[in-house]
CSV table of C-alpha atoms in Angstrom, one decimal:
chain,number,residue,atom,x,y,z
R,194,UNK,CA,0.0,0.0,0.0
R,195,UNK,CA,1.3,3.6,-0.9
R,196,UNK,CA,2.9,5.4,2.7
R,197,UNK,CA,1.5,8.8,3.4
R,198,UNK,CA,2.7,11.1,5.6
R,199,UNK,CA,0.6,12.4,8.2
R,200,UNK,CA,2.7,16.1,7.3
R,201,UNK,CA,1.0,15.1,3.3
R,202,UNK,CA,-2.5,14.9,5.1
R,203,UNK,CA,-2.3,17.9,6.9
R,204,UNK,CA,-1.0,19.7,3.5
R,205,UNK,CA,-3.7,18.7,1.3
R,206,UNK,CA,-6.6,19.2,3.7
R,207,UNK,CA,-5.6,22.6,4.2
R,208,UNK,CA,-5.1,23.3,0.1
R,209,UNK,CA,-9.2,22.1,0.3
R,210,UNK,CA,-10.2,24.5,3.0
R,211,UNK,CA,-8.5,26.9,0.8
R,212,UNK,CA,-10.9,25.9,-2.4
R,213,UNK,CA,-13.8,25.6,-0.2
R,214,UNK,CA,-12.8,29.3,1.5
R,215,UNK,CA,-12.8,30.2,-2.4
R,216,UNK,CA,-16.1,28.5,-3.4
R,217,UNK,CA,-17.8,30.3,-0.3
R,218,UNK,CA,-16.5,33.7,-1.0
R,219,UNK,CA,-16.9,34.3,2.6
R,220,UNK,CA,-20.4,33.5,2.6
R,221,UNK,CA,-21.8,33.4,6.4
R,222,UNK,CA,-23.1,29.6,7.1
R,223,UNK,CA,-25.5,30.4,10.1
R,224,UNK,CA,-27.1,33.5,8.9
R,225,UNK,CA,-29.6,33.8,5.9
R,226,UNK,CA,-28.6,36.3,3.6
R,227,UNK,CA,-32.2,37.7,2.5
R,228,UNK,CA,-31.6,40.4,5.5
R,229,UNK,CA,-29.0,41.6,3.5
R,230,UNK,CA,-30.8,42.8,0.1
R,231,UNK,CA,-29.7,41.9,-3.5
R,232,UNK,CA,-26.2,40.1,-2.3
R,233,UNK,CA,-23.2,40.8,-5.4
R,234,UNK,CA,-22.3,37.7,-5.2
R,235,UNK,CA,-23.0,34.7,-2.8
R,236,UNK,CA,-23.0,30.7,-2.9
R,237,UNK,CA,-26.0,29.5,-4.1
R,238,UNK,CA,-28.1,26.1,-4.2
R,239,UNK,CA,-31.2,24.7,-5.6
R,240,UNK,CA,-33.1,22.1,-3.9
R,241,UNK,CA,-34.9,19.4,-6.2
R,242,UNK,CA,-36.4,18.4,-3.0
R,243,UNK,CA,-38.1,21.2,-2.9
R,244,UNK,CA,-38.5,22.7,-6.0
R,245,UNK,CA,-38.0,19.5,-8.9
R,246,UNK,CA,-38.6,20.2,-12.3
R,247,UNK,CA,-41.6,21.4,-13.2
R,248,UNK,CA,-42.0,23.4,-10.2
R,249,UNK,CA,-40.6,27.1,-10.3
R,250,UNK,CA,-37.2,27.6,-9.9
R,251,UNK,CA,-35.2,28.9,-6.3
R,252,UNK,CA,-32.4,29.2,-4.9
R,253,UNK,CA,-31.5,29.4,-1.3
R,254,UNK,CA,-28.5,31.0,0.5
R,255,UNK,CA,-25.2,28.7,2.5
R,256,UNK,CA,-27.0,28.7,6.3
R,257,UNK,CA,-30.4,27.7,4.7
R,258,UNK,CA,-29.1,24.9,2.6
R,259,UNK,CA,-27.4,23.8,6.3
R,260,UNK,CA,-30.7,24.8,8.4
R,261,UNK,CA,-33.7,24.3,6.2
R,262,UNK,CA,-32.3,21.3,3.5
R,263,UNK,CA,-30.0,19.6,5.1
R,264,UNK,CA,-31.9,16.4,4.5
R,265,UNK,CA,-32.7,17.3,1.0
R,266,UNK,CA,-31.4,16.9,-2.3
R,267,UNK,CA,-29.2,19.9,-3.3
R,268,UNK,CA,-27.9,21.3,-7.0
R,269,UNK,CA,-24.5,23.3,-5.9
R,270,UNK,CA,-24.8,26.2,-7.9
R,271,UNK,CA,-21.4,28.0,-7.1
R,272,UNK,CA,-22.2,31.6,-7.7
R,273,UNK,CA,-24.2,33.9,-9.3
R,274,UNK,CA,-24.4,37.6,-9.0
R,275,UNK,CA,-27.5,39.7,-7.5
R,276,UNK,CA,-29.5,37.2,-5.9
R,277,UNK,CA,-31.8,37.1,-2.7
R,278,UNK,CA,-32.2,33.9,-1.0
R,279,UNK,CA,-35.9,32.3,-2.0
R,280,UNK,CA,-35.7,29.7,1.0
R,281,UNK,CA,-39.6,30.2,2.6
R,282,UNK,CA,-40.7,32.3,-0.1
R,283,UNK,CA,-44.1,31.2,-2.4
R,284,UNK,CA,-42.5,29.3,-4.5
R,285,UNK,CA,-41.6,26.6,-1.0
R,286,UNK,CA,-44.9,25.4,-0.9
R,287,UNK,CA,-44.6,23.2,2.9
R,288,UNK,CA,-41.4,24.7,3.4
R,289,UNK,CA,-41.1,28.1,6.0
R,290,UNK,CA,-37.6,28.9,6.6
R,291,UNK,CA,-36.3,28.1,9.8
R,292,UNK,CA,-33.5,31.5,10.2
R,293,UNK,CA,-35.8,34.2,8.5
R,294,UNK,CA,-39.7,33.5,8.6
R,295,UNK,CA,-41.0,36.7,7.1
R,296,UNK,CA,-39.7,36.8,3.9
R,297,UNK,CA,-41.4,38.5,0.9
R,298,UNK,CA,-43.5,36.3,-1.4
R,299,UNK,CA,-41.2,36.4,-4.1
R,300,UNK,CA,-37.6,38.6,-5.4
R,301,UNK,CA,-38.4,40.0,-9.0
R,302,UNK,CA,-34.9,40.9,-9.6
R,303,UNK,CA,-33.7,36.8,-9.2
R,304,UNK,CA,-32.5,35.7,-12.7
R,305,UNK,CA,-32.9,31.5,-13.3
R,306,UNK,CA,-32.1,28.9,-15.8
R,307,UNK,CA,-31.5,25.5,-16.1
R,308,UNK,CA,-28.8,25.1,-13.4
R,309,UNK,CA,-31.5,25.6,-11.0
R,310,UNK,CA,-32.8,22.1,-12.2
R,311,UNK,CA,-29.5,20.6,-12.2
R,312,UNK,CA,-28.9,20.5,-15.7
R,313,UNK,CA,-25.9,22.8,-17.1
R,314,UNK,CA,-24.5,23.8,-21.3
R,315,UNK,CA,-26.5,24.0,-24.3
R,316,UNK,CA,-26.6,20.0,-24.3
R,317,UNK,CA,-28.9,19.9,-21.2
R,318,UNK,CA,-27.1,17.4,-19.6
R,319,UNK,CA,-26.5,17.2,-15.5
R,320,UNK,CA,-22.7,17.5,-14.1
R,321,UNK,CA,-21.7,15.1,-13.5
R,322,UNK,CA,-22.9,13.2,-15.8
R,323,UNK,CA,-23.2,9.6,-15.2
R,324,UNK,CA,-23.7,9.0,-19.1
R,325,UNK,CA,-20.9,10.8,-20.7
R,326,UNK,CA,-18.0,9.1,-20.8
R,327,UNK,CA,-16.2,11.8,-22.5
R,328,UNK,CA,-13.7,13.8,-19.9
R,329,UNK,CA,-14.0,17.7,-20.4
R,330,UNK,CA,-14.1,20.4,-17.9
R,331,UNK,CA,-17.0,22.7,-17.3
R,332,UNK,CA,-16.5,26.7,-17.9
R,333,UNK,CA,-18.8,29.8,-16.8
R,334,UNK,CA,-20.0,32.3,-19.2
R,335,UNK,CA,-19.6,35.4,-17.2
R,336,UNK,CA,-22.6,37.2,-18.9
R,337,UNK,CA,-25.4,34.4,-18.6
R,338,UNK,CA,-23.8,32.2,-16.0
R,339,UNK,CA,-24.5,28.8,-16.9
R,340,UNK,CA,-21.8,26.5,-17.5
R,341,UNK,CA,-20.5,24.9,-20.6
R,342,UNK,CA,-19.0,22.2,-21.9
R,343,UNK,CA,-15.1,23.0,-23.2
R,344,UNK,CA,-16.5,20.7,-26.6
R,345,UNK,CA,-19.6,22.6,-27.0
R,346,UNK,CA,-18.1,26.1,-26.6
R,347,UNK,CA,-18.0,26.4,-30.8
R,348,UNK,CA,-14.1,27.2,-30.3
R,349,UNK,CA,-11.5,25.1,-28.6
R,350,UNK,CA,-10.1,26.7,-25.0
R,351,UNK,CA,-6.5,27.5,-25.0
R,352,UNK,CA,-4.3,24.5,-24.6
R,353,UNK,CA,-2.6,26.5,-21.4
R,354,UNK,CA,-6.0,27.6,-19.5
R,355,UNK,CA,-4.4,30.9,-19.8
R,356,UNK,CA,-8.0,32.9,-20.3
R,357,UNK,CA,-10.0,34.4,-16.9
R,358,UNK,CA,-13.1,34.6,-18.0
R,359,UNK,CA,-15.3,33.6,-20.8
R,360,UNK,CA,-18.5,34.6,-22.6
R,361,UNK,CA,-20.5,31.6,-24.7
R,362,UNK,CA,-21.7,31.8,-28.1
R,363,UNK,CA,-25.4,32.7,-27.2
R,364,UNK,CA,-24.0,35.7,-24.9
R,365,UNK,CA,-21.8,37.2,-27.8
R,366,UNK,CA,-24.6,37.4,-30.1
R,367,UNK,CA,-26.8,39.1,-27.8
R,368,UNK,CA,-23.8,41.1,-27.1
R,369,UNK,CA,-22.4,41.4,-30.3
R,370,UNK,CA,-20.4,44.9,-29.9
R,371,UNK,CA,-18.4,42.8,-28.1
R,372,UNK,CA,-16.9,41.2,-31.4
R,373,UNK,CA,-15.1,44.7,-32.0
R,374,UNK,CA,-13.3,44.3,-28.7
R,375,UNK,CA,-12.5,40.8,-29.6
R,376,UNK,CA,-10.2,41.7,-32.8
R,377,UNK,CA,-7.9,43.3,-30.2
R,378,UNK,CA,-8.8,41.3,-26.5
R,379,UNK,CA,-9.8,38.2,-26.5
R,380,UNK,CA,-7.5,35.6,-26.6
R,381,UNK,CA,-4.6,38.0,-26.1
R,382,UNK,CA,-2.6,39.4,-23.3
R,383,UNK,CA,-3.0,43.1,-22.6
R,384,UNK,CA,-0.2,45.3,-21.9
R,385,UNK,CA,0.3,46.8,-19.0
R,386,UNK,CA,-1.2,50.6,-18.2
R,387,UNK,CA,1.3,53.0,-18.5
R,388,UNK,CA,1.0,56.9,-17.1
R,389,UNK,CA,2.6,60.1,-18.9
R,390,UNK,CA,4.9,61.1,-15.7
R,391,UNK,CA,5.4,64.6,-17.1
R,392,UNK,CA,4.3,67.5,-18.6
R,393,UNK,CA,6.6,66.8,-21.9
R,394,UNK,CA,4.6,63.2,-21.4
R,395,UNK,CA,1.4,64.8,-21.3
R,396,UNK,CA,2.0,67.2,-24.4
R,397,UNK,CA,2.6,63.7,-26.4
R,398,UNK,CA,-0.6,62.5,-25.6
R,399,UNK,CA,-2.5,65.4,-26.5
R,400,UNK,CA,-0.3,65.8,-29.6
R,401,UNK,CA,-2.0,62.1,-30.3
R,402,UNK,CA,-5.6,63.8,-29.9
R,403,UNK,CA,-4.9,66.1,-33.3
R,404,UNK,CA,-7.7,65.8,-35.8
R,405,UNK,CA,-6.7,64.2,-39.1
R,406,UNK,CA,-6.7,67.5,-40.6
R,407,UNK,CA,-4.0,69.0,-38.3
R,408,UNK,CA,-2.3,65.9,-38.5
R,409,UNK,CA,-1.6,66.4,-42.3
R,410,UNK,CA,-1.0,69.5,-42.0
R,411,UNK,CA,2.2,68.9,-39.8
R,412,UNK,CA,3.2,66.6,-42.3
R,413,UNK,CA,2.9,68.9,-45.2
R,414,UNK,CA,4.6,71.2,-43.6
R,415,UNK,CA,7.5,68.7,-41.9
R,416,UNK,CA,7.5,66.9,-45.1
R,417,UNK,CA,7.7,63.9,-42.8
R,418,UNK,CA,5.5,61.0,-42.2
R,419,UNK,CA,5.1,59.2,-39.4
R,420,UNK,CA,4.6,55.5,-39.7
R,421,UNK,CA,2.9,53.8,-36.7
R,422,UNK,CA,3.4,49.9,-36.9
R,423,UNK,CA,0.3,47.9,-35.4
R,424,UNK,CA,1.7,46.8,-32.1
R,425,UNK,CA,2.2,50.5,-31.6
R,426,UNK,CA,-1.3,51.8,-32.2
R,427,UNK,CA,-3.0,48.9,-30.4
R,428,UNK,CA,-0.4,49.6,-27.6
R,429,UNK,CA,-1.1,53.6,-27.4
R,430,UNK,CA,-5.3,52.4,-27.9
R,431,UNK,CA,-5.6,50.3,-24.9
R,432,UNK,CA,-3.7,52.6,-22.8
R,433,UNK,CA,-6.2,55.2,-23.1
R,434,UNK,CA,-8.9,55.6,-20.4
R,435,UNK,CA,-11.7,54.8,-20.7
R,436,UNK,CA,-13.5,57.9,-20.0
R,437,UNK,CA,-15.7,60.4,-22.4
R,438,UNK,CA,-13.8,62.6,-22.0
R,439,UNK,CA,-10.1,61.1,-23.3
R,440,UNK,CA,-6.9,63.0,-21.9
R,441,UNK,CA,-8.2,66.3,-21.5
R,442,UNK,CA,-9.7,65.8,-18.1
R,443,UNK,CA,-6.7,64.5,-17.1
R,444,UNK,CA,-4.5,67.2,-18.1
R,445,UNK,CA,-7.0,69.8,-16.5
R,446,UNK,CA,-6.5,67.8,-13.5
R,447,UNK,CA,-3.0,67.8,-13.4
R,448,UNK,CA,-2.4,71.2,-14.4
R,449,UNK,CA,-5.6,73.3,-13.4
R,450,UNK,CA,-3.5,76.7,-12.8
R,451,UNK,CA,-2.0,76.5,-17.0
R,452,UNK,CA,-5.4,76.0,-17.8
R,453,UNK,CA,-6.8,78.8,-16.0
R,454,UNK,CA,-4.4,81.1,-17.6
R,455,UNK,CA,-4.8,80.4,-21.2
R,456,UNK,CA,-7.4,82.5,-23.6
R,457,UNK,CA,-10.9,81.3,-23.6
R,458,UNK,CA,-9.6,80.0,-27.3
R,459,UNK,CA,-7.5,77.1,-25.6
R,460,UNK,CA,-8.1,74.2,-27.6
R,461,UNK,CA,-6.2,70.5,-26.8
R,462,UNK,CA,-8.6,69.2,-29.7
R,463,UNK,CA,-10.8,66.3,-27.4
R,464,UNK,CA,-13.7,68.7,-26.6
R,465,UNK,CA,-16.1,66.2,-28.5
R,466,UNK,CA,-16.5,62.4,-26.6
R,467,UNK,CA,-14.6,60.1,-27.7
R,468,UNK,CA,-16.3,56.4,-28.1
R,469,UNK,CA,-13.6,53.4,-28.2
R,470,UNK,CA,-16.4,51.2,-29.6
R,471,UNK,CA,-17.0,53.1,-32.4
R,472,UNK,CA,-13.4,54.0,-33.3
R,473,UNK,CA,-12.5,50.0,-33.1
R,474,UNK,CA,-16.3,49.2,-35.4
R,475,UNK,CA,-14.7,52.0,-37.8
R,476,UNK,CA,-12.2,48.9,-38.7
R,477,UNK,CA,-12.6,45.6,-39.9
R,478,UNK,CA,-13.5,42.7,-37.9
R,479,UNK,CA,-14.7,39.4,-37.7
R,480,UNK,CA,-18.0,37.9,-36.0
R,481,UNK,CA,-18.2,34.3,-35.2
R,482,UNK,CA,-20.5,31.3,-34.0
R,483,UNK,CA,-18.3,30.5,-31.4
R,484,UNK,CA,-17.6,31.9,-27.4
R,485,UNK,CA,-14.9,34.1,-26.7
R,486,UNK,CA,-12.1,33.8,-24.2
R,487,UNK,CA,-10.5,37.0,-22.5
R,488,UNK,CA,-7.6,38.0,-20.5
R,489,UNK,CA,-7.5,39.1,-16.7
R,490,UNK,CA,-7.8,43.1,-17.4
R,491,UNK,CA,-10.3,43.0,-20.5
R,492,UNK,CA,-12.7,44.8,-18.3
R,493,UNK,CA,-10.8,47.9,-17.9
R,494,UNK,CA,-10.2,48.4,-21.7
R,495,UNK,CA,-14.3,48.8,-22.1
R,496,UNK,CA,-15.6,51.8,-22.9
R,497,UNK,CA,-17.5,54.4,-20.6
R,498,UNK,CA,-18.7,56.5,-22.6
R,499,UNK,CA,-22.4,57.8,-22.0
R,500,UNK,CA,-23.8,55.9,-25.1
R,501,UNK,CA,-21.7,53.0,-24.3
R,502,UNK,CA,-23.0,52.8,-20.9
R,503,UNK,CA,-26.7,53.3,-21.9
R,504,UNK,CA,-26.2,50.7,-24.3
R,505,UNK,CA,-24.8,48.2,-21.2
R,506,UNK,CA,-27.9,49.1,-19.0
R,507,UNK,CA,-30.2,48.1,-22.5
R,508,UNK,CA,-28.7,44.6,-22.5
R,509,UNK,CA,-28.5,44.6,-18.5
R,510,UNK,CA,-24.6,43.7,-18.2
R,511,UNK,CA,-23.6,46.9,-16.5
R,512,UNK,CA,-21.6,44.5,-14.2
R,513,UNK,CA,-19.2,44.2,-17.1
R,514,UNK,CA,-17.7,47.3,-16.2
R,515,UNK,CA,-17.0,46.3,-12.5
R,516,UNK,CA,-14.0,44.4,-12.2
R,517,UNK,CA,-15.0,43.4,-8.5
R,518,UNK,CA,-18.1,41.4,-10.3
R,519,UNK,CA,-15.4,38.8,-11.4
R,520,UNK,CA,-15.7,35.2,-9.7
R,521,UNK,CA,-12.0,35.5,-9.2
R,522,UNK,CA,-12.5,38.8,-7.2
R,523,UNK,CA,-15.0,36.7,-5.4
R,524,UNK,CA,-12.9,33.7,-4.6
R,525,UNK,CA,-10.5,36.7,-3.4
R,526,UNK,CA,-12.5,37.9,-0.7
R,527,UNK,CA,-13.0,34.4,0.5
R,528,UNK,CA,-10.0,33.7,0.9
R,529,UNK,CA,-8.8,37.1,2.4
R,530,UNK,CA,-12.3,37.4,5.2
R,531,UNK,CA,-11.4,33.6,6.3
R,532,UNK,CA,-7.7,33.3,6.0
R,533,UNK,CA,-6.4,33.7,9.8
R,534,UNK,CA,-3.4,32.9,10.6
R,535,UNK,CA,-3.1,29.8,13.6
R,536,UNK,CA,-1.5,27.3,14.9
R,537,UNK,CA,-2.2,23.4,14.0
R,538,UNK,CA,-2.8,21.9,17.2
R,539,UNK,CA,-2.2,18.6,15.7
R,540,UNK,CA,1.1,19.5,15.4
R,541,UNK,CA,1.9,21.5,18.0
R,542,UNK,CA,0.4,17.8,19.8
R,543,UNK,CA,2.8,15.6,17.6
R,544,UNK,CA,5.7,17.8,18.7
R,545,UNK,CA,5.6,17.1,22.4
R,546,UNK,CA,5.2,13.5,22.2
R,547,UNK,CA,7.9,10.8,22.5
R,548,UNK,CA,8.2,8.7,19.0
R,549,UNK,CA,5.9,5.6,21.1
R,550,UNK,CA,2.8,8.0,21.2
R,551,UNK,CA,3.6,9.7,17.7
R,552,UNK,CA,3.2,6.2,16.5
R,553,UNK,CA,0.1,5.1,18.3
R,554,UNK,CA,-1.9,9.0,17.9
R,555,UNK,CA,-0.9,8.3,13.4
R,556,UNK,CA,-2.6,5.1,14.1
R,557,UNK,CA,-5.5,6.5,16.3
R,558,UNK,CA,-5.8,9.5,13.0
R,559,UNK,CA,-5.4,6.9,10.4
R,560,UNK,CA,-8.3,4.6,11.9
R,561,UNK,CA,-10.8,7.8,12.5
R,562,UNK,CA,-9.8,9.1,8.9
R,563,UNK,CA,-11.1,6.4,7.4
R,564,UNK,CA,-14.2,5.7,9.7
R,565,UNK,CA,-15.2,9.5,9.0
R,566,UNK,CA,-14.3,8.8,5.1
R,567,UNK,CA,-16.8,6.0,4.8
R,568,UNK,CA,-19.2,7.9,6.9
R,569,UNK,CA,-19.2,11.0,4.9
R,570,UNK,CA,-19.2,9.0,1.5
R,571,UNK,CA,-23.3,7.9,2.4
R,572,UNK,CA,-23.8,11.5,2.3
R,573,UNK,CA,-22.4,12.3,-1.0
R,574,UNK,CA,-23.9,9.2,-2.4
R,575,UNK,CA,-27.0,10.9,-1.6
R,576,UNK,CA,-27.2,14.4,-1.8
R,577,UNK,CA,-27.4,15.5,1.4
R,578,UNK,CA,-26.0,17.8,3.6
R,579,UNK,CA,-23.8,16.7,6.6
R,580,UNK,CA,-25.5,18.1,9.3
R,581,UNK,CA,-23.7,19.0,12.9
R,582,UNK,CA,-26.1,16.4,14.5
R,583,UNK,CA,-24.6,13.8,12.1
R,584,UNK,CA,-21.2,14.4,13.5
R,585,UNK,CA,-21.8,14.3,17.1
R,586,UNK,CA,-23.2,10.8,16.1
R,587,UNK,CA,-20.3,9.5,14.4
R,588,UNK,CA,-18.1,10.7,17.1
R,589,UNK,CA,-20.4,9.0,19.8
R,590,UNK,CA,-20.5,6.0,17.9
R,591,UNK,CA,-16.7,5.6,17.1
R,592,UNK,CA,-15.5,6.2,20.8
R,593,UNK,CA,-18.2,3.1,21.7
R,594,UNK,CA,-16.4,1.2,19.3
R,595,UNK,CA,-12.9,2.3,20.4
R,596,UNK,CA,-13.7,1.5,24.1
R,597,UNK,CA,-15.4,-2.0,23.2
R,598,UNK,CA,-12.0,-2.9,21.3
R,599,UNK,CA,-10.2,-1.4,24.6
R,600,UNK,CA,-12.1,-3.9,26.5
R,601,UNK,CA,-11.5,-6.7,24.6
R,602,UNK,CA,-7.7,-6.8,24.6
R,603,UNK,CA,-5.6,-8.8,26.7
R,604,UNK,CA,-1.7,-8.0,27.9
R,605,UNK,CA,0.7,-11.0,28.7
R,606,UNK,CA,3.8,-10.4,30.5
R,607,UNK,CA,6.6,-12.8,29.5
């Protein structure tokens, strides 16, 4: 049989309280989050129990799925963004909620689909998926939320995983400005922001903000041209903030007192808005039947115009704009809200003993580890939550049986 260390346990159960910190997001397992409005982002579960198909879809908060379903059969949902827990609601026909009675009837601005019935991608299908045999991991859109299938994406994920989010083929057609963004983003990395440190830096930048016209005109009269090489545009286009306004504001900012003592003729040439959607649908690109894959900072490099931001509200994904929306932000603030730092007792036990009682106490851990493991595998098998009742009667049960083998053993002197 393969030797594990007992140091090898402790690691690898402490890299799963870090995924499960992640998954949670910090979500509070004893409260109901209803109290707390329309939460940004929280773990979320359906419960067929309750609500199987054909019934109306809910979703219920961490403490309810502990408190109110712990018996029942849950659909893990991970997360999804502005939701308010349903547990009690109209839609729980025997069902009141056990942390939060009074609840409204129902939450009009809760968004549902097909996860809440267990079944995930445009095939339908539940994960996982005791019929396909094919391996493939499951992938979020970050507009709709369901997950997908790598295979039935419509274009192949990078070999290296190197993409944070992305957005599936339905999403990018209902969201098709997003194909001008994808010429230059997706699939890419971005370069870094850079910031003019100057004023020399600044004049540069407003220099780029010329009007074709004058732009000519400096030519003509230089009788040189300036050839820009693609890396370089895209490079100075991205950089640019993503603001109505462009550099002006900043340079007003910066340098308030020049400004103030310049003719009311002062012209840097950016008084109209400038739109980085339309300037990148001015040039060719390419729409596709497939989902897109984007880099960490895609988000920033949006534009923020006024029309651009009325045009997000229209197809309800202002949160695109919000790079705090992102499940890695999420998994973030789990990890950062439950992260303490401590002591392992275990350890700090092991240390202090002679290598006789280090021996037996591995022995003692080994036997309850798998005791607990067995124990804990009915409850997956079934879909139910492990409840802290359920504990207390394992542990009752396994030291009867640890006193009755106690009793039974027999010590010879010879």
């Amino acid at each position: 049989e393969p030797v594990v260390s007992l140091a090898e346990v402790l690691a690898e159960n402490e890299e799963l309280e870090k995924e499960a910190r992640a998954v949670l997001g910090g979500s509070d397992h004893e409260r109901c989050s209803y109290s707390q409005g329309v939460v940004k982002r929280q773990a979320l579960y359906a419960c067929s129990t309750c609500t199987p198909p054909g019934a109306e879809p809910a979703g219920i908060c961490l403490a309810c799925s502990y408190e109110c379903h712990g018996t029942h059969r849950l659909f893990e949902l991970y997360t999804k963004r502005n939701f308010r827990c349903d547990c009690g609601n109209s839609k729980f026909k025997n069902l009141q909620c056990k942390l939060l009675p009074e609840k409204g009837k129902v939450n009009s601005g809760n968004k549902y689909n097909d996860n809440f019935y267990g079944l995930y991608c445009t095939c339908k299908r539940p994960y996982p998926d005791p019929e396909d045999e094919i391996p493939d991991e499951m992938i979020q859109c970050i507009v709709c939320e369901d997950w997908f299938h790598g295979r039935h994406l419509g274009a192949v994920p990078p070999e290296s995983g190197d993409f944070h989010e992305m957005v599936c083929q339905a999403c990018m057609k209902r969201c098709h400005f997003l194909w001008a963004y994808a010429s230059q983003l997706a699939g890419k990395e971005i370069p870094p922001l850079t910031k003019a440190s100057s004023l020399e830096d600044e004049g540069i930048v407003l220099k780029g903000e010329e009007s074709e016209e004058q732009k000519k005109e400096i030519k003509k009269e230089s009788g040189v041209e300036h050839h820009d090489t693609k890396e370089e545009k895209q490079l100075e286009q991205f950089n640019e903030p993503s603001t109505s306004s462009g550099y002006c504001r900043k340079f007003i900012q910066k340098f308030p007192m020049e400004i103030a003592e310049t003719t009311s003729e002062f012209s840097c040439g950016c008084e109209e808005p400038v739109c980085k959607l339309k300037e990148l649908q001015s040039k060719p690109f390419v729409k596709k039947d497939t989902a897109t894959f984007w880099p960490s900072n895609w988000r920033s490099k949006l534009c923020t115009c006024e029309d651009c931001l009325k045009m997000y509200s229209e197809l309800e994904v202002q949160f695109l704009t919000d790079e705090c929306d992102t499940v890695l932000a999420y998994e973030n603030k789990g990890t950062s809200d439950q992260e303490t730092e401590r002591r392992d007792p275990l350890m700090d036990t092991l240390n202090s003993m002679n290598r006789v009682q280090q021996v037996e106490l591995i022995c003692e851990y080994n036997d309850l580890k798998t005791e607990l493991t067995d124990y804990l595998r009915r409850f997956a098998d079934e879909g139910t939550v492990v409840k802290r009742e359920d504990i207390q009667q394992f542990f009752e049960e396994f030291q009867s049986r640890k006193r009755r083998r106690t009793n039974r053993m027999q010590y010879y002197c010879s």
